[in-house]
PDB file of C-alpha atoms in Angstrom:
ATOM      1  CA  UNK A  29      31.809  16.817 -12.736  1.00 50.00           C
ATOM      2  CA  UNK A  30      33.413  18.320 -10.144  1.00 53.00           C
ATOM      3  CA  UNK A  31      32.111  22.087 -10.683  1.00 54.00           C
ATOM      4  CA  UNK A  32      28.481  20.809  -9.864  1.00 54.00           C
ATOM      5  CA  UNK A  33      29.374  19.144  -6.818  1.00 52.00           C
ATOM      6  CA  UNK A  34      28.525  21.334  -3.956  1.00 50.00           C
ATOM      7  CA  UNK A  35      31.243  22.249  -1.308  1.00 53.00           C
ATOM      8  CA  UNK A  36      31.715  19.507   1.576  1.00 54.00           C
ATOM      9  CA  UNK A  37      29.500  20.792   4.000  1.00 51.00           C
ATOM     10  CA  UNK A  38      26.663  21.567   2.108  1.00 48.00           C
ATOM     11  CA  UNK A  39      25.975  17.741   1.375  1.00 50.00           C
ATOM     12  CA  UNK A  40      24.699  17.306   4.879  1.00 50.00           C
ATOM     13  CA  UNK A  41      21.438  19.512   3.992  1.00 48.00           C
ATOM     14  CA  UNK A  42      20.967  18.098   0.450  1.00 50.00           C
ATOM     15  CA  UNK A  43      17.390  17.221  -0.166  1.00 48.00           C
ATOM     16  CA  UNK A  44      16.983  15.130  -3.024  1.00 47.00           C
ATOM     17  CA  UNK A  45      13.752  16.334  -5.237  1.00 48.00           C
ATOM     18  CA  UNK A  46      13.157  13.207  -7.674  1.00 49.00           C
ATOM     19  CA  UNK A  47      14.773  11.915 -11.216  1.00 46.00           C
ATOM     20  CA  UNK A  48      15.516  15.417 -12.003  1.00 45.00           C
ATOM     21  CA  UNK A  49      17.656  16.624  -9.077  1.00 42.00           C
ATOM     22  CA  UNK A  50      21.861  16.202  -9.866  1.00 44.00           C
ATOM     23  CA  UNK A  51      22.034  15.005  -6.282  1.00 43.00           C
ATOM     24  CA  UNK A  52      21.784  11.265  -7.400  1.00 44.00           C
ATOM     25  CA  UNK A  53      25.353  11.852  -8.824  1.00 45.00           C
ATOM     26  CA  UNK A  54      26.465  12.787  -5.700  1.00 46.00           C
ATOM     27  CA  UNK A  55      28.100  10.359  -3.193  1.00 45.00           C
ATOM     28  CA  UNK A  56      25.334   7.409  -2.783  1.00 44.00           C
ATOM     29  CA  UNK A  57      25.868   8.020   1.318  1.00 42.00           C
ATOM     30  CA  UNK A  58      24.720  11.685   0.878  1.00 42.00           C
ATOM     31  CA  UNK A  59      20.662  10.618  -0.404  1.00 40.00           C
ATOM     32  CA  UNK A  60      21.192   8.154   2.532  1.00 41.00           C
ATOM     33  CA  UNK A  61      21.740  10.708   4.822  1.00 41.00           C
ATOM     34  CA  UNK A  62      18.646  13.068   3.158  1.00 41.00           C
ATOM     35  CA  UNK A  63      15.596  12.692   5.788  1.00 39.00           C
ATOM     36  CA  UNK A  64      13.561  13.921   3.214  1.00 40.00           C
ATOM     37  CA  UNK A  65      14.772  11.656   0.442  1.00 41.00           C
ATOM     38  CA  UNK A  66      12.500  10.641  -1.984  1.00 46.00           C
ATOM     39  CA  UNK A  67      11.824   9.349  -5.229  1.00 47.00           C
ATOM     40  CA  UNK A  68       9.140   8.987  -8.459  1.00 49.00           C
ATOM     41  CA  UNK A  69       6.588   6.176  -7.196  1.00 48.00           C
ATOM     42  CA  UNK A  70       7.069   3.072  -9.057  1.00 50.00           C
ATOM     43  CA  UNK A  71       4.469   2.421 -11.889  1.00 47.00           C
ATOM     44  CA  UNK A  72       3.321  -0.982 -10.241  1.00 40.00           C
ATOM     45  CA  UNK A  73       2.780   0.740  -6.612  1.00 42.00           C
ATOM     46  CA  UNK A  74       0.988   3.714  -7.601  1.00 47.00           C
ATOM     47  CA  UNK A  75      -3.106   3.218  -7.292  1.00 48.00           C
ATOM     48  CA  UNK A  76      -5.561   4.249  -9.356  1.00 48.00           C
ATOM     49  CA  UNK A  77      -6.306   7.759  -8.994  1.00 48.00           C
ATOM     50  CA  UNK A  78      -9.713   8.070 -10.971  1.00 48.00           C
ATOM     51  CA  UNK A  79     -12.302   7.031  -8.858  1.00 50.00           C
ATOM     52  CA  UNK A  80     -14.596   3.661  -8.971  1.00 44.00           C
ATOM     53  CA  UNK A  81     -18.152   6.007  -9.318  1.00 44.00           C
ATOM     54  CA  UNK A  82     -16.583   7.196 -12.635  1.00 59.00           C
ATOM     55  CA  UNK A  83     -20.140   6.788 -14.496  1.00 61.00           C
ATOM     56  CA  UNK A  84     -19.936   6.112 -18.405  1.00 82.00           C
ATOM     57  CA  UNK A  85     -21.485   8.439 -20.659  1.00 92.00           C
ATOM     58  CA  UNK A  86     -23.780   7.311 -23.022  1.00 94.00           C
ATOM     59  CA  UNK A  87     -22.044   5.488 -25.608  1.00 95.00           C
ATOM     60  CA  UNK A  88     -23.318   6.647 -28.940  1.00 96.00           C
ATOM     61  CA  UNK A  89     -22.122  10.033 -27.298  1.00 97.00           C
ATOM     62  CA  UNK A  90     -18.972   8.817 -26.845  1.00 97.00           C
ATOM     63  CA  UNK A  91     -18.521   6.940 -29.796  1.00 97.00           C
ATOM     64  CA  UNK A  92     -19.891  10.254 -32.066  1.00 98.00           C
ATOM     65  CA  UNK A  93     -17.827  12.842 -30.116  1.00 98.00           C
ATOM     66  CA  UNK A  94     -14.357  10.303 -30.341  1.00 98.00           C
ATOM     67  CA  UNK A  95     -15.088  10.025 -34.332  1.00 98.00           C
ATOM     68  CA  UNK A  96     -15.479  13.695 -35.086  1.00 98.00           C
ATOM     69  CA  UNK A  97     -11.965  13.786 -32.288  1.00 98.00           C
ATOM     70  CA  UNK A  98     -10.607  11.718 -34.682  1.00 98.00           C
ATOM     71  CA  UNK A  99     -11.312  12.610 -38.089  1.00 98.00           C
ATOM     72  CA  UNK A 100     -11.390  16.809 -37.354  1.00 96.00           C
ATOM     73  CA  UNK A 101      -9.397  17.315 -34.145  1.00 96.00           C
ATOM     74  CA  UNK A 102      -6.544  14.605 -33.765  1.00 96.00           C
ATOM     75  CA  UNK A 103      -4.647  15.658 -37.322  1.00 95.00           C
ATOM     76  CA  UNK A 104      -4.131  19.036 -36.181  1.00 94.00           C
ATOM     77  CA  UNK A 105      -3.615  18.492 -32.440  1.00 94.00           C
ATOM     78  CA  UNK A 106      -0.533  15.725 -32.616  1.00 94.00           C
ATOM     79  CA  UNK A 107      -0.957  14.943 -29.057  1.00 96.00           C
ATOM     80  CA  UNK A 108      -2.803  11.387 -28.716  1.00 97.00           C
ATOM     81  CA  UNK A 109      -1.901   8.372 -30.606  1.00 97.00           C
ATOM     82  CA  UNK A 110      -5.103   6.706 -31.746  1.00 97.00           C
ATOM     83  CA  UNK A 111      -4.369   3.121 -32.151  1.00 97.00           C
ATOM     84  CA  UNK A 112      -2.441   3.439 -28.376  1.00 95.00           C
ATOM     85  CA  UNK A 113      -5.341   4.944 -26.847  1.00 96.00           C
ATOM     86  CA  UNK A 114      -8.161   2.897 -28.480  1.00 96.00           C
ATOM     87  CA  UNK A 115      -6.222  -0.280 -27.429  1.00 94.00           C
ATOM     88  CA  UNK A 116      -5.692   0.706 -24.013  1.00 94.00           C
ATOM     89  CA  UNK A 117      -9.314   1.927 -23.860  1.00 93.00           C
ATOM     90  CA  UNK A 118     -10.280  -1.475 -24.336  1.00 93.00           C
ATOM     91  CA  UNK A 119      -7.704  -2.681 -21.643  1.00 92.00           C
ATOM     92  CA  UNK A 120      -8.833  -0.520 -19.127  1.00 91.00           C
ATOM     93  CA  UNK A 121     -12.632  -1.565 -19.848  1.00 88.00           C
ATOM     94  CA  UNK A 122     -12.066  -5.146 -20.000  1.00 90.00           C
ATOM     95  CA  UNK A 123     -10.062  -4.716 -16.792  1.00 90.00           C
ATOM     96  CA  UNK A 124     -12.594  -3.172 -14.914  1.00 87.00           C
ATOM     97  CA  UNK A 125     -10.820  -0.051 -14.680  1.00 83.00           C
ATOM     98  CA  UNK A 126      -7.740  -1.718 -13.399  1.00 82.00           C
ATOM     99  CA  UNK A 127      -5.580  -1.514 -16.591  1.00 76.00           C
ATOM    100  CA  UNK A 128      -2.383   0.422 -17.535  1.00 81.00           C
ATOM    101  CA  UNK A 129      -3.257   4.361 -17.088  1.00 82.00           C
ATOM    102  CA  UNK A 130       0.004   4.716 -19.798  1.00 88.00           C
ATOM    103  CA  UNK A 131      -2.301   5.950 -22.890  1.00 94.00           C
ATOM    104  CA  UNK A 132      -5.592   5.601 -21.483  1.00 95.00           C
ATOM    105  CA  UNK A 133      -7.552   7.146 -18.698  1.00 94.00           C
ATOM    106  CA  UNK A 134     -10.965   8.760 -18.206  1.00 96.00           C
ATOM    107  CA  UNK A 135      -9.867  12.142 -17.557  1.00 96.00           C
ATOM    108  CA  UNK A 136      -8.199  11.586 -21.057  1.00 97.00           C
ATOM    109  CA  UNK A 137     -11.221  10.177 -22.656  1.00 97.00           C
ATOM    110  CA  UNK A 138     -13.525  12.991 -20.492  1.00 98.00           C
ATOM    111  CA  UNK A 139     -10.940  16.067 -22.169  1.00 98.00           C
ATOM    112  CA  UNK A 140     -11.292  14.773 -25.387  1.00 98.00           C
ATOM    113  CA  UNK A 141     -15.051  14.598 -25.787  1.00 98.00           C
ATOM    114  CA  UNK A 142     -15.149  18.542 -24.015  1.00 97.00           C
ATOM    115  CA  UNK A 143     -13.339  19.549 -26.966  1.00 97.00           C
ATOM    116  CA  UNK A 144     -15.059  17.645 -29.616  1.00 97.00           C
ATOM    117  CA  UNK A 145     -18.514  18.401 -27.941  1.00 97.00           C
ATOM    118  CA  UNK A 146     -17.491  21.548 -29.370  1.00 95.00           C
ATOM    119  CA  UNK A 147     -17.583  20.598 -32.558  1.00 95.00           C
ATOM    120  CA  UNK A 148     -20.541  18.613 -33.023  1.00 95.00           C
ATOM    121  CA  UNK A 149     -23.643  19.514 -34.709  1.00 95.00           C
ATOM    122  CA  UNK A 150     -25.781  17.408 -33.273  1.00 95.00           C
ATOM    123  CA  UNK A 151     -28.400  19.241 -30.836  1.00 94.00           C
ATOM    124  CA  UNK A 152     -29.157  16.520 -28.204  1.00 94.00           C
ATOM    125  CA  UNK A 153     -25.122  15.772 -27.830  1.00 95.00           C
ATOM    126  CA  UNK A 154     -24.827  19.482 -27.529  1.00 94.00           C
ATOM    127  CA  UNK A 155     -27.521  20.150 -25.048  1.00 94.00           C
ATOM    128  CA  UNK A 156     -26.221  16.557 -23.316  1.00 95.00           C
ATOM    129  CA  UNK A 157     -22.846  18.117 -22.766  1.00 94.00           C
ATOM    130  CA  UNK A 158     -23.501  21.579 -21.874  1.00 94.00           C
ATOM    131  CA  UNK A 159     -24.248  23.030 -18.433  1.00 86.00           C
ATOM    132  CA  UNK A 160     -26.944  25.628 -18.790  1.00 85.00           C
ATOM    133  CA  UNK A 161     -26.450  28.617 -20.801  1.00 83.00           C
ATOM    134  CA  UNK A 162     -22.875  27.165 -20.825  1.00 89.00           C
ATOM    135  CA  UNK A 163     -20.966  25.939 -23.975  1.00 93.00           C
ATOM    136  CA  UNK A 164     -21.221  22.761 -25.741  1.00 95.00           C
ATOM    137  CA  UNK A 165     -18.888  20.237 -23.625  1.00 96.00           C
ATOM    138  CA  UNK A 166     -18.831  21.765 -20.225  1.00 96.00           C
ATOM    139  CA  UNK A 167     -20.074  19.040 -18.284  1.00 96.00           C
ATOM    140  CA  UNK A 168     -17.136  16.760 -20.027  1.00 97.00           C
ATOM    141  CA  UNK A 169     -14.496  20.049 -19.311  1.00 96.00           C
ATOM    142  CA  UNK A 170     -15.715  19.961 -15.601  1.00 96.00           C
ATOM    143  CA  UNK A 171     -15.726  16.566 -15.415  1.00 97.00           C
ATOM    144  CA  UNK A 172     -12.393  16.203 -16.580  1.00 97.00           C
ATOM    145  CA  UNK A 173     -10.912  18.837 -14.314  1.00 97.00           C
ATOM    146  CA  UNK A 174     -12.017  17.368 -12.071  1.00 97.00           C
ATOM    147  CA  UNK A 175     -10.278  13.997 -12.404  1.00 96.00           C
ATOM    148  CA  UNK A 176      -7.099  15.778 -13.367  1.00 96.00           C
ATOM    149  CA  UNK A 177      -6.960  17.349 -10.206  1.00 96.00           C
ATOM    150  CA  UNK A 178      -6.720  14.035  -8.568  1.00 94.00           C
ATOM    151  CA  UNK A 179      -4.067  12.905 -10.841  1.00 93.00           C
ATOM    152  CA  UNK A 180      -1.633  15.174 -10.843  1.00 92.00           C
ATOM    153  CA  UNK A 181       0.091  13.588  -7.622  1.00 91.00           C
ATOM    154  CA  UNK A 182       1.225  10.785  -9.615  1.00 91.00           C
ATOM    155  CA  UNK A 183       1.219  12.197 -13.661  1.00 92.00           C
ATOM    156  CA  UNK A 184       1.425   9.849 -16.345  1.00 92.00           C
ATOM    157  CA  UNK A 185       1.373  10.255 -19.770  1.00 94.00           C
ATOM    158  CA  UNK A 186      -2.873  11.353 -20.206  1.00 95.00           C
ATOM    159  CA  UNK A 187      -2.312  13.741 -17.078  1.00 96.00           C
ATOM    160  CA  UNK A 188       0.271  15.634 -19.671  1.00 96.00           C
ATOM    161  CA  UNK A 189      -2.238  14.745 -23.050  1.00 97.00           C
ATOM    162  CA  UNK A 190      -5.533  15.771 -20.727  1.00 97.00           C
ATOM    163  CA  UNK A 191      -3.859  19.092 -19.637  1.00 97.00           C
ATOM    164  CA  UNK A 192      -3.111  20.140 -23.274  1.00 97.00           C
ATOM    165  CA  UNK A 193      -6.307  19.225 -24.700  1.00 97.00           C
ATOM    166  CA  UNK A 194      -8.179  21.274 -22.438  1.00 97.00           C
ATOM    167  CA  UNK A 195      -5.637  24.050 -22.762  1.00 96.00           C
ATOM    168  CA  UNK A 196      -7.018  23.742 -26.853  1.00 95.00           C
ATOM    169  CA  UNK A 197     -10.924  23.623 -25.630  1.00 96.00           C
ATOM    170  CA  UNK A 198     -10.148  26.410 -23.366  1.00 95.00           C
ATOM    171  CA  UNK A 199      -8.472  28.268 -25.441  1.00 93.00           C
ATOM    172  CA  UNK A 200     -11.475  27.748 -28.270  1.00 91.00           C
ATOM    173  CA  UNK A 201     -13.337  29.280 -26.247  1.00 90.00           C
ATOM    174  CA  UNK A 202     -11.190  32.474 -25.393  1.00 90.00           C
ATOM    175  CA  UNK A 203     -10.907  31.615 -21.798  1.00 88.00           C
ATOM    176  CA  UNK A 204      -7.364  31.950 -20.260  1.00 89.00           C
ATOM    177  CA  UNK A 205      -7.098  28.693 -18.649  1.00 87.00           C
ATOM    178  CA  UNK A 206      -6.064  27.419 -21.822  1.00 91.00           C
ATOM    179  CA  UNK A 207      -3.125  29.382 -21.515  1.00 90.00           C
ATOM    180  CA  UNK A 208      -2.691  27.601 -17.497  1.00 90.00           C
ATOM    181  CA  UNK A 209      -3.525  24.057 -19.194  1.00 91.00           C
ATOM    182  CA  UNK A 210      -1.016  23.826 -22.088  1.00 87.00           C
ATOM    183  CA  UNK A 211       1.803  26.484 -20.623  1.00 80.00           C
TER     184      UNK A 211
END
């Protein structure tokens, strides 16, 4: 332990940069002294970062675009456990969009149906979810960029699942945000 302590005087201008930094091993006075100390916000303080207008999509969309996620998408993908995220779907609707963000969040459920949108044969769900002359699922992509943006100052678990699955819908689509998105 004592090679990755730092010499004496350098602990005065520690700064300690979360869970990850080896400073917590260091002298419990030395974070103390750290102006700029700071650690990982607490699950129960952190606030919602989706916003109230979120507005549902049509839910025979949803539920179409989340079954061909499911049956054609999921197996391959490995990223999003389906029981977990269909249980805290309900959570988070029965809560009023309160609930746990842990396995469930819009920006999740928003990623997922750009990618299956994809996918779908269905000609009103494709021109539903497609900006014009864009692909199939743009609206949901843009959507769900959007929301990501705003959650990536306190990530969870979806931030991590909704950055990978639209690294796979970008990446479908040969743009090189995928590469941004799931590197």
């Amino acid at each position: 332990m004592d090679e990755v302590m730092p010499e004496e005087g350098v602990a005065e201008n520690d700064i300690y940069l979360g869970y990850t930094s080896m400073f917590p091993y260091l002298e419990d006075n030395a974070v103390a002294r750290s102006s700029k100390a700071s650690g990982p916000v607490p699950l129960a303080n952190r606030q919602p970062c989706v916003p109230s207008e979120v507005h549902p999509e049509p839910e025979p969309i949803v539920a179409h675009l989340l079954d061909l996620f499911w049956q054609w998408q999921a197996p391959h993908l490995l990223v999003i456990d389906r029981d977990l995220f269909v249980r805290h779907r309900k959570l988070w609707d029965d809560s009023g969009g309160q609930g746990n963000r842990t396995f469930y969040t819009p920006t999740l459920l928003y990623a997922i149906l750009s990618l299956a949108s994809m996918i779908s044969l269905d000609k009103g769900v494709v021109r539903y979810s497609a900006s014009s002359g864009g692909l199939a699922g743009d609206t949901f992509a843009t959507r769900a960029r959007e929301l990501l943006e705003l959650e990536l100052e306190h990530p969870t678990t979806t931030t991590v699942q909704t950055a990978l699955i639209l690294g796979f819908r970008f990446e479908a689509a040969g743009h090189a945000l995928g590469w941004m998105y799931s590197g």
